[in-house]
XYZ file of C-alpha atoms in Angstrom:
562
model
C -17.139 13.056 39.946
C -16.055 11.314 36.703
C -12.610 12.174 35.388
C -12.337 12.080 31.606
C -8.923 11.162 30.205
C -7.098 13.773 28.213
C -6.617 13.257 24.499
C -2.913 12.628 25.100
C -3.835 10.036 27.704
C -6.226 8.302 25.316
C -3.525 8.263 22.657
C -1.015 6.686 25.024
C -3.578 4.137 26.186
C -4.413 3.210 22.603
C -0.729 2.788 21.736
C -0.169 0.591 24.783
C -3.221 -1.558 23.985
C -2.170 -2.076 20.376
C 1.403 -2.878 21.383
C 0.205 -5.280 24.092
C -1.896 -7.166 21.569
C 0.987 -7.533 19.133
C 3.511 -8.512 21.781
C 1.264 -11.126 23.379
C 0.220 -12.708 20.088
C 3.792 -13.125 18.842
C 4.720 -16.803 18.646
C 7.872 -18.128 20.335
C 9.591 -18.454 16.946
C 9.209 -14.701 16.391
C 6.288 -14.767 13.933
C 2.691 -13.627 13.982
C -0.158 -15.727 12.666
C -1.818 -13.572 10.026
C -5.551 -14.152 9.819
C -5.777 -13.918 6.059
C -9.251 -14.171 4.536
C -10.516 -17.139 2.574
C -10.370 -16.446 -1.151
C -13.136 -17.482 -3.545
C -10.894 -17.674 -6.668
C -8.266 -19.621 -4.703
C -10.842 -22.041 -3.330
C -12.362 -22.491 -6.778
C -8.950 -23.204 -8.332
C -8.106 -25.693 -5.570
C -11.460 -27.476 -5.982
C -10.965 -27.753 -9.749
C -7.414 -29.066 -9.294
C -8.297 -31.718 -6.714
C -11.364 -32.835 -8.646
C -9.314 -33.054 -11.846
C -6.016 -34.510 -10.627
C -6.995 -36.434 -7.463
C -10.730 -37.186 -7.606
C -10.675 -40.368 -5.533
C -8.512 -39.391 -2.563
C -9.672 -35.755 -2.441
C -13.402 -36.336 -2.831
C -14.190 -35.191 0.715
C -12.136 -32.010 0.307
C -13.813 -31.271 -3.013
C -17.229 -31.747 -1.428
C -16.389 -29.391 1.442
C -14.980 -26.865 -1.010
C -18.099 -26.849 -3.152
C -20.241 -26.535 -0.028
C -18.210 -23.511 1.037
C -18.603 -21.928 -2.389
C -22.362 -22.472 -2.228
C -22.532 -20.876 1.232
C -20.477 -17.902 0.069
C -22.690 -17.026 -2.900
C -24.341 -13.600 -2.753
C -28.111 -13.091 -3.157
C -27.516 -11.541 -6.606
C -26.145 -14.857 -7.858
C -22.500 -13.803 -7.924
C -19.573 -14.436 -5.628
C -17.385 -12.026 -3.632
C -13.599 -12.006 -3.697
C -13.317 -13.222 -0.103
C -15.974 -14.801 2.094
C -18.056 -11.609 2.068
C -18.466 -8.438 0.034
C -19.876 -7.381 -3.333
C -19.957 -9.837 -6.212
C -16.969 -9.904 -8.539
C -16.746 -11.122 -12.140
C -13.481 -13.045 -11.677
C -14.607 -14.722 -8.463
C -17.966 -15.590 -9.995
C -16.431 -17.130 -13.113
C -14.080 -19.266 -11.012
C -16.823 -20.415 -8.646
C -19.226 -21.267 -11.485
C -16.537 -23.309 -13.273
C -15.604 -25.172 -10.072
C -19.192 -26.026 -9.185
C -20.106 -27.184 -12.672
C -17.001 -29.381 -12.929
C -16.947 -30.823 -9.433
C -20.618 -31.029 -8.449
C -22.822 -30.613 -11.531
C -25.851 -32.409 -10.180
C -26.392 -30.476 -6.972
C -25.249 -27.034 -8.119
C -27.322 -26.543 -11.268
C -29.297 -23.605 -9.906
C -26.216 -21.875 -8.466
C -24.357 -22.259 -11.765
C -27.335 -20.924 -13.726
C -27.644 -17.907 -11.420
C -23.903 -17.282 -11.584
C -23.892 -17.305 -15.380
C -26.876 -14.946 -15.393
C -24.976 -12.610 -13.060
C -21.978 -12.654 -15.397
C -24.146 -11.911 -18.428
C -25.877 -9.064 -16.613
C -22.512 -7.438 -15.853
C -20.955 -7.770 -19.277
C -19.464 -11.235 -18.856
C -15.793 -12.080 -18.761
C -15.340 -10.422 -22.162
C -15.961 -7.110 -20.419
C -12.824 -7.522 -18.261
C -10.226 -5.028 -19.458
C -7.123 -6.965 -18.402
C -6.297 -9.403 -21.252
C -4.601 -11.963 -18.992
C -7.563 -12.046 -16.602
C -9.963 -12.206 -19.557
C -8.147 -15.235 -20.949
C -7.993 -16.890 -17.527
C -11.690 -16.588 -16.796
C -12.612 -17.569 -20.345
C -10.408 -20.668 -20.243
C -11.866 -21.770 -16.896
C -15.402 -21.505 -18.253
C -14.334 -23.355 -21.398
C -12.690 -26.069 -19.297
C -16.024 -26.523 -17.512
C -17.776 -26.652 -20.926
C -19.702 -23.517 -20.142
C -18.165 -21.688 -23.089
C -16.829 -22.623 -26.500
C -13.008 -22.662 -26.452
C -12.867 -20.932 -29.820
C -14.530 -17.838 -28.315
C -11.776 -17.348 -25.717
C -9.037 -14.845 -26.707
C -5.863 -16.740 -27.582
C -2.912 -16.834 -25.223
C 0.133 -15.661 -27.225
C 2.035 -18.819 -26.355
C 4.918 -18.004 -28.700
C 6.202 -15.552 -26.075
C 7.575 -18.564 -24.211
C 9.844 -19.375 -27.161
C 11.611 -16.025 -27.102
C 15.058 -15.734 -25.487
C 14.665 -15.920 -21.708
C 15.649 -12.285 -21.008
C 13.075 -11.041 -23.503
C 10.325 -13.304 -22.110
C 11.146 -12.031 -18.628
C 11.137 -8.448 -19.869
C 7.653 -8.866 -21.345
C 5.999 -11.046 -18.675
C 7.830 -10.459 -15.366
C 5.741 -11.930 -12.510
C 3.120 -13.160 -14.999
C 5.478 -15.745 -16.459
C 4.237 -18.515 -14.138
C 0.475 -17.993 -14.609
C 1.202 -17.462 -18.317
C 2.828 -20.901 -18.441
C -0.234 -22.460 -16.782
C -2.590 -20.673 -19.190
C -0.499 -21.936 -22.108
C -1.034 -25.536 -20.995
C -4.762 -24.972 -20.459
C -5.136 -23.496 -23.922
C -3.364 -26.479 -25.457
C -5.814 -28.766 -23.645
C -8.784 -26.973 -25.196
C -7.459 -26.059 -28.652
C -3.940 -27.247 -29.536
C -1.996 -25.087 -31.965
C 1.048 -25.605 -34.170
C 3.432 -24.606 -31.361
C 1.810 -26.825 -28.739
C 4.650 -29.316 -28.452
C 7.436 -26.780 -27.994
C 5.517 -24.403 -25.732
C 4.196 -27.276 -23.592
C 7.759 -28.324 -22.821
C 8.821 -24.758 -22.017
C 5.755 -24.072 -19.861
C 6.305 -27.279 -17.909
C 9.933 -26.353 -17.290
C 8.930 -22.912 -15.994
C 6.407 -24.373 -13.555
C 8.826 -27.051 -12.378
C 11.611 -24.513 -11.782
C 9.246 -22.160 -9.957
C 8.134 -24.922 -7.583
C 11.750 -25.831 -6.860
C 12.605 -22.179 -6.166
C 9.882 -22.228 -3.506
C 11.497 -25.119 -1.685
C 10.005 -28.034 -3.587
C 6.953 -28.214 -1.315
C 4.359 -28.247 -4.101
C 3.411 -24.577 -4.075
C 3.604 -21.923 -6.778
C 3.297 -18.163 -6.466
C 4.922 -18.182 -3.013
C 2.217 -20.423 -1.635
C -0.759 -19.100 -3.586
C -3.622 -21.660 -3.696
C -5.057 -19.963 -6.783
C -1.886 -20.246 -8.869
C -1.011 -23.652 -7.394
C -4.467 -24.986 -8.268
C -4.356 -23.506 -11.759
C -0.928 -25.042 -12.387
C -1.966 -28.440 -11.000
C -4.971 -28.567 -13.333
C -2.945 -27.444 -16.342
C -0.088 -29.879 -15.693
C -2.460 -32.795 -15.145
C -4.101 -32.181 -18.512
C -0.696 -31.780 -20.168
C 0.520 -35.071 -18.664
C 4.101 -33.812 -18.649
C 5.027 -33.649 -14.966
C 3.179 -36.253 -12.872
C 5.531 -35.876 -9.912
C 4.916 -32.124 -9.827
C 1.161 -32.684 -10.049
C 1.363 -35.022 -7.049
C 3.325 -32.388 -5.137
C 0.849 -29.604 -5.914
C -2.065 -31.845 -4.946
C -0.357 -32.671 -1.651
C 0.187 -28.962 -0.981
C -3.463 -28.141 -1.622
C -4.660 -31.045 0.519
C -2.397 -29.997 3.389
C -3.594 -26.390 3.379
C -7.356 -26.841 3.079
C -9.216 -25.228 5.965
C -11.782 -27.216 7.965
C -14.616 -25.082 6.575
C -13.736 -26.129 3.012
C -11.933 -22.974 1.882
C -8.367 -22.030 1.054
C -6.926 -18.767 2.337
C -5.287 -16.053 0.330
C -1.511 -16.538 -0.129
C -0.971 -19.179 2.526
C 2.763 -19.435 1.981
C 4.924 -22.536 2.185
C 4.885 -23.147 5.934
C 2.268 -24.689 8.214
C 1.082 -21.289 9.435
C 0.130 -18.278 7.350
C 2.931 -15.727 7.434
C 3.056 -12.323 5.814
C 6.355 -10.535 5.646
C 4.946 -7.044 5.022
C 2.545 -7.241 7.959
C 5.260 -8.744 10.132
C 7.669 -5.982 9.154
C 5.174 -3.166 9.744
C 4.241 -4.597 13.143
C 7.901 -4.921 14.154
C 8.723 -1.391 13.002
C 5.673 0.054 14.766
C 6.591 -1.650 18.043
C 10.057 -0.110 17.827
C 8.587 3.361 17.332
C 6.084 2.759 20.126
C 8.902 2.305 22.656
C 9.523 -1.448 22.546
C 12.745 -1.512 20.528
C 14.690 -3.449 23.171
C 11.915 -5.883 24.094
C 13.210 -9.456 23.576
C 10.027 -10.306 21.695
C 10.682 -7.531 19.183
C 14.242 -8.776 18.842
C 12.872 -12.244 18.005
C 10.591 -10.741 15.373
C 13.574 -8.932 13.836
C 15.640 -12.116 13.933
C 12.917 -13.911 11.967
C 13.112 -11.185 9.331
C 16.870 -11.625 9.128
C 16.420 -15.353 8.587
C 14.058 -14.620 5.684
C 16.663 -12.796 3.636
C 17.303 -14.887 0.545
C 20.829 -16.238 0.275
C 20.592 -17.488 -3.294
C 19.598 -15.979 -6.634
C 16.082 -16.184 -8.063
C 16.500 -16.842 -11.794
C 12.808 -16.379 -12.620
C 13.296 -12.612 -12.175
C 17.076 -12.588 -12.757
C 17.310 -11.526 -9.131
C 20.537 -11.587 -7.086
C 20.683 -12.858 -3.489
C 19.789 -10.484 -0.684
C 16.099 -9.674 -1.159
C 12.948 -10.656 0.710
C 9.678 -12.317 -0.377
C 6.196 -12.020 1.149
C 6.054 -15.695 2.131
C 9.073 -15.979 4.405
C 12.444 -17.524 3.777
C 11.581 -18.718 0.257
C 9.438 -17.278 -2.486
C 9.403 -14.449 -5.000
C 11.821 -11.669 -3.909
C 10.618 -8.172 -4.673
C 11.157 -4.511 -3.862
C 8.091 -3.947 -1.662
C 8.798 -6.817 0.712
C 12.488 -5.943 0.789
C 11.824 -2.309 1.722
C 9.346 -3.439 4.386
C 11.872 -5.806 5.974
C 14.655 -3.224 5.808
C 12.386 -0.580 7.359
C 11.758 -2.834 10.334
C 15.429 -3.734 10.721
C 16.409 -0.067 10.485
C 13.970 0.726 13.298
C 15.755 -1.722 15.600
C 18.970 0.341 15.190
C 21.114 -2.795 15.401
C 21.502 -4.082 11.849
C 23.559 -1.448 10.063
C 25.414 -3.848 7.769
C 22.218 -5.617 6.744
C 20.685 -2.235 5.943
C 23.709 -1.299 3.843
C 23.631 -4.615 1.984
C 19.899 -4.269 1.429
C 20.366 -0.788 0.038
C 22.882 -2.236 -2.414
C 20.322 -4.863 -3.460
C 17.742 -2.142 -4.019
C 20.134 -0.074 -6.105
C 20.763 -3.103 -8.310
C 17.009 -3.285 -9.046
C 16.525 0.332 -10.116
C 15.092 0.810 -13.604
C 16.987 2.644 -16.329
C 14.415 5.431 -16.083
C 15.179 5.973 -12.375
C 12.101 4.290 -10.892
C 11.582 0.900 -9.314
C 9.265 -1.857 -10.494
C 8.266 -4.425 -7.888
C 9.656 -7.647 -9.390
C 11.640 -7.107 -12.592
C 13.574 -3.971 -13.560
C 12.770 -2.342 -16.899
C 9.853 -4.670 -17.544
C 7.094 -3.915 -20.050
C 4.590 -6.060 -18.157
C 1.525 -3.925 -17.250
C 1.203 -5.757 -13.935
C 4.770 -4.808 -12.953
C 5.422 -1.399 -14.435
C 7.283 1.383 -12.622
C 5.636 1.826 -9.234
C 5.627 5.201 -7.392
C 5.025 3.452 -4.075
C 7.993 1.121 -4.511
C 10.111 4.008 -5.786
C 9.388 6.241 -2.787
C 10.074 3.405 -0.337
C 13.310 2.470 -2.106
C 14.547 6.075 -1.936
C 13.691 6.149 1.760
C 15.647 2.992 2.518
C 18.773 3.656 0.488
C 19.082 7.143 1.986
C 18.462 5.740 5.480
C 21.425 3.440 4.798
C 23.663 6.430 4.149
C 23.199 7.326 0.484
C 22.981 11.140 0.284
C 19.974 12.819 -1.301
C 22.356 14.287 -3.876
C 23.297 10.822 -5.150
C 22.500 10.311 -8.845
C 20.234 7.298 -8.180
C 18.180 9.321 -5.690
C 17.992 12.383 -7.915
C 16.839 10.288 -10.879
C 14.152 8.630 -8.775
C 12.874 11.938 -7.400
C 12.808 13.372 -10.909
C 10.824 10.355 -12.135
C 8.293 10.796 -9.308
C 7.940 14.479 -10.114
C 7.396 13.914 -13.823
C 4.985 11.014 -13.371
C 2.761 12.451 -10.643
C -0.895 12.635 -11.619
C -2.149 16.125 -12.524
C -3.875 16.373 -9.131
C -0.586 15.659 -7.306
C -1.353 12.081 -6.334
C 0.521 8.865 -7.060
C -0.831 5.353 -7.630
C 0.575 2.184 -6.077
C 0.556 -1.102 -7.980
C -0.328 -3.321 -5.022
C -2.569 -1.060 -2.914
C -5.776 0.588 -4.036
C -6.443 4.302 -4.387
C -4.019 7.197 -4.194
C -3.273 7.280 -0.465
C -0.510 4.633 -0.081
C 1.831 5.927 -2.778
C 1.095 9.622 -2.203
C 1.689 9.270 1.536
C 4.940 7.404 0.886
C 6.143 10.139 -1.467
C 5.365 12.859 1.085
C 6.989 10.898 3.905
C 10.179 10.407 1.887
C 10.319 14.062 0.874
C 9.862 15.105 4.499
C 12.626 12.848 5.735
C 14.950 14.223 3.034
C 13.955 17.811 3.956
C 12.427 18.406 0.548
C 9.058 19.688 1.764
C 9.418 22.919 -0.222
C 9.540 21.046 -3.550
C 6.551 20.808 -5.911
C 6.657 17.019 -5.482
C 6.050 17.275 -1.742
C 3.704 20.239 -1.944
C 1.386 18.594 -4.451
C 1.345 15.317 -2.502
C 0.516 17.188 0.717
C -2.287 19.161 -0.945
C -3.819 16.024 -2.420
C -3.798 14.175 0.908
C -5.480 17.112 2.635
C -8.151 17.276 -0.056
C -8.727 13.502 0.045
C -9.511 13.459 3.782
C -13.146 12.537 4.447
C -15.523 14.535 6.615
C -15.134 12.137 9.556
C -11.331 12.575 9.538
C -10.500 9.296 7.816
C -9.115 8.398 4.398
C -10.433 5.738 2.043
C -9.930 4.611 -1.538
C -9.481 8.179 -2.764
C -10.268 9.587 -5.235
C -13.190 7.124 -5.346
C -15.972 7.576 -2.845
C -16.419 5.167 0.023
C -15.841 4.812 3.743
C -12.493 5.365 5.383
C -10.326 2.419 6.347
C -7.719 1.737 8.998
C -5.003 1.125 6.425
C -5.446 4.248 4.344
C -6.097 6.526 7.313
C -2.976 5.280 9.064
C -0.790 5.851 6.002
C -2.023 9.434 5.621
C -1.693 10.214 9.324
C 1.870 8.962 9.432
C 2.881 11.078 6.428
C 1.204 14.263 7.660
C 2.264 13.884 11.291
C 5.903 14.406 10.352
C 5.138 17.905 9.035
C 5.643 19.306 12.508
C 5.881 22.949 11.384
C 2.715 22.766 9.283
C -0.385 23.515 11.408
C -2.835 22.543 8.660
C -1.175 19.158 8.174
C -0.954 18.661 11.926
C -4.669 19.351 12.302
C -5.501 16.861 9.539
C -3.261 14.259 11.178
C -4.949 14.889 14.523
C -8.399 14.356 12.988
C -7.200 11.130 11.410
C -5.732 10.053 14.735
C -9.057 10.704 16.464
C -10.759 8.494 13.868
C -8.254 5.711 14.587
C -8.786 6.087 18.332
C -12.548 5.763 17.901
C -12.166 2.772 15.545
C -9.885 0.776 17.845
C -11.560 -2.343 19.221
C -11.493 -3.330 22.923
C -8.682 -5.839 22.335
C -6.445 -3.097 20.912
C -6.870 -4.054 17.257
C -8.491 -2.448 14.209
C -10.682 -3.793 11.429
C -8.623 -3.977 8.218
C -10.003 -2.506 5.030
C -9.920 -4.088 1.538
C -6.915 -1.981 0.631
C -4.495 -4.555 -0.856
C -4.648 -5.647 -4.483
C -4.512 -9.349 -5.305
C -5.155 -8.544 -8.965
C -4.920 -4.814 -9.583
C -8.255 -3.108 -10.258
C -10.072 -6.438 -9.934
C -9.532 -8.235 -6.624
C -8.882 -6.317 -3.383
C -8.589 -7.897 0.051
C -8.030 -6.930 3.701
C -4.890 -7.946 5.603
C -5.204 -8.070 9.381
C -1.547 -7.770 10.329
C -0.772 -4.990 7.852
C -3.617 -2.937 9.312
C -2.393 -3.418 12.891
C 1.157 -2.403 12.032
C 0.044 0.645 10.083
C -2.362 1.850 12.782
C 0.108 1.464 15.637
C 2.808 3.129 13.535
C 0.517 6.085 12.796
C -0.419 6.603 16.447
C 3.226 6.358 17.476
C 4.237 8.882 14.785
C 1.554 11.335 15.873
C 2.529 10.890 19.514
C 6.236 11.434 18.810
C 5.592 14.558 16.739
C 3.395 16.235 19.363
C 4.880 18.986 21.546
C 6.438 17.458 24.679
C 3.701 18.771 26.950
C 0.982 17.144 24.831
C 2.346 13.594 24.746
C 0.793 12.290 27.937
């Protein structure tokens, strides 16, 4: 007679399998290798940079890169964001420019098909984001596939404003803006070219030094590093920095000819958010005192920045996605603090981190991700960051009645969408931010507020027929990431049978989706460029899924836990 395991038993088995995978894949130094996908725009930018600035020594890498781009092309003539998926205008424009510049003779047909794909889908002029529209247009113009005079002008004079005002207007875009300024001057110099070239070069040089002087920009982003290397080479203003960026790109090329998304500044890919979520989930799954978890937490502690970051007028004490150096921001800081709080052994660090977060609150009560009070569309007030910041500063001891908390909750209430949802800046769809808002309200015992009630109702409505959540409100299949976020938020509503049932259905979907090795397939739930380029992150998905199963298990009645 076959004995079928109970649901509670299957849940416990799934938790143990996921935890075992994470614990056994942790490196001795306390980090996980994050299998980030190869990125078409990043590979294209690296190919252009090496072909432009180091054609002799990097010829083999350029050849492998163009081969990879050719292999990655979709049947419709376009290119996906990563090594697979639907064609994307930005990826296609970058790939076409790289192939035409670096290998014109053997890629004629691919370039022709790529341009036809762009024309069929409205071209780069159909891209709504003005910065992305300028970027793609300038790359095509650089490859002589478009007249420079038809590309919308980069407002280079912004770099000549007082530094606080430039930061206020550009925030995290200041570095790519500097690179675009230099590219524009290469193609059509203007009356301010001399002054803005000097300022743009200074910005790029200072950014590289802030990242440890290893040749990377954008916290180890091959796309931004390649763009900057090309722009600086044409400007001729910083040959030593060009050599450093070329060396970085050469060192981080993959054997298959690609460059991965956001490699970072170390030899191995690291991802602080994924690392933090995995560490926190292991704590909640019963492994808080495991020496391996302690090593993972110690690595997070070592990543806390001890110096200021002038690019964002940022004080010491924050975290960046790339490890010990990089661009400090609210999302990575809340992720690291959440993991350290789960270890229950870093109270002072949590208190100091809460102070750092309070110093980054906007005047309107919300949190942006990089620069407070910015007017930059790519870094406006973020409901996801705001909910997470409230959660962490209250976990550190700030009462819910504190003025900073009350202002933030009021901002979330006023700026909720009419359907009750909230939108994150760095994750697609409504699930991440809405789940974070509901989770924070639940922890603060504010479930009877309209803010919590509307978020709960939206999450319940957004659940798909199979029990999962996807890129709601858009249609599409459910993903590990979005399902896990919703399950974790709803599972804490222990006195709400409807929410508990929805969480149970989501948990069943996660149980069925778990692979034999204890892992889950990540979904393209993270934005690289909001509304344009989404990508999957392996480690983030594992941490979220294990955390959701652990939350559902902990919230079950004692007799149902297995």
